[in-house]
Amino acid sequence: MDKKSSEKELLDNDDQSKSLIKQIYSVIRENWLAFLFALIISLIIIIVVPIVYSIETKVSRNNGSNLAWNVTGITIFNRTLLASQSPNLSLGLISAIGFDSNSNLYIVDKTYHRVYQLNENYQFLTFIGSENGLAGSDLNSLNSPNDIYIASPNKIYIADTNNSRIVCWDPSYRNLSLVYGSNNSPASPLNSPMSVTMDSNSIMYVADYGNNRIVSFNISDKTPKFSLKLANNQNNERETYVTTPITIKYDITMDSIIIAQETGYNVVRWYTSSTPATWTLIAGSASSELSGTSRTLFNKVCYANVDRYGNTYVADCYNQRIQYYQGDLTKGRTIAGVILAQGTNPYLFNQPTSVTLDNDNNLYVSDSNNYRIQKFVTV
């Protein structure tokens, strides 16, 4: 009796299972279109969306709108590495760095009055300046150079600061030539030029630091024009003149000049066609009277640079950080360094004095008092 009951129960369960399967099949037949649609949506969410997101992220980075970097730096060059590759040379305080179109890296050394050239693997190739590391005024020497403009691998323009001149190095001739300053500008000579750049029309611009002005001239005829100079006995608006211009860069995206004012505590944009010549604020103190540690202020500007997307990078050296400004946004974010924290760790600086990028948007910072160059990989 018990055995028959068990068999009957098993048969009943089997019938119920078959009935349930028939019901499910019937529902699917009646609603197959809805189920197909749900399946397609699920596949899109699982497979297609991540692919699209990946593509969009990549495009935005290529457009320079979503750049980010690892906060821990990698030392690519320092005193020890230079001594191991060229025992007779030493590395001093670095004031500027930059790449040419062949990915050679140039390092401006104010202490030993040289500019070093490294290859794409950061191996020492040669140097510009005297072999003994002493200052000089002939065309084989430099005197506290501060910045460079790399027009091509065969044209390296140098702001030879303490010689009050701009010189050009041509590696095929292995010597310097005078571009502007010293004895070829007697009417209104340069006074401690700190930086040099050139626009797309071959107009060269010089940050004439000691004269608190910008000097510009066509590279072919050298006829100077003086701009953003504080006029005597006039009620000058602050945006009509510069003070202690320490860096000057050409922004090809907006056909304008970026100027960093060291003790003006700001970085400004100058449209050279403006009449009268005036600048607009990118970052820092508009009045040049405020320094600080906030996102909108600096505590001594040592360098500014602009990338091919029009974003601005500032070496805020006393605050021990690199600030990044997307477009003309006046609130920056710290992309390297820690505010007011000085050290030798991979994520700290001791006076960051310049900043540049390579073709892959990796960030390079000259950590001057640590005698090294730090690379921050883009992420």
PDB file of C-alpha atoms in Angstrom, residues 76-89 117-119 121-126:
ATOM      1  CA  ILE A  76      64.221  59.443 -14.903  1.00  0.00           C
ATOM      2  CA  PHE A  77      67.325  61.595 -14.410  1.00  0.00           C
ATOM      3  CA  ASN A  78      69.385  62.934 -11.523  1.00  0.00           C
ATOM      4  CA  ARG A  79      72.943  63.694 -10.437  1.00  0.00           C
ATOM      5  CA  THR A  80      73.836  60.041 -10.010  1.00  0.00           C
ATOM      6  CA  LEU A  81      72.624  59.050 -13.477  1.00  0.00           C
ATOM      7  CA  LEU A  82      74.474  61.941 -15.146  1.00  0.00           C
ATOM      8  CA  ALA A  83      77.712  61.078 -13.302  1.00  0.00           C
ATOM      9  CA  SER A  84      77.403  57.431 -14.349  1.00  0.00           C
ATOM     10  CA  GLN A  85      77.025  58.409 -18.023  1.00  0.00           C
ATOM     11  CA  SER A  86      79.456  61.333 -18.087  1.00  0.00           C
ATOM     12  CA  PRO A  87      81.762  61.362 -15.031  1.00  0.00           C
ATOM     13  CA  ASN A  88      83.137  64.853 -15.738  1.00  0.00           C
ATOM     14  CA  LEU A  89      79.715  66.524 -15.537  1.00  0.00           C
ATOM     15  CA  GLN A 117      70.468  66.880 -24.283  1.00  0.00           C
ATOM     16  CA  LEU A 118      69.177  63.358 -23.541  1.00  0.00           C
ATOM     17  CA  ASN A 119      67.828  60.834 -26.004  1.00  0.00           C
ATOM     18  CA  ASN A 121      65.610  56.740 -23.297  1.00  0.00           C
ATOM     19  CA  TYR A 122      66.935  59.551 -21.078  1.00  0.00           C
ATOM     20  CA  GLN A 123      70.552  58.744 -21.889  1.00  0.00           C
ATOM     21  CA  PHE A 124      73.000  61.650 -22.007  1.00  0.00           C
ATOM     22  CA  LEU A 125      73.974  62.770 -25.535  1.00  0.00           C
ATOM     23  CA  THR A 126      75.685  66.150 -25.304  1.00  0.00           C
TER      24      THR A 126
END
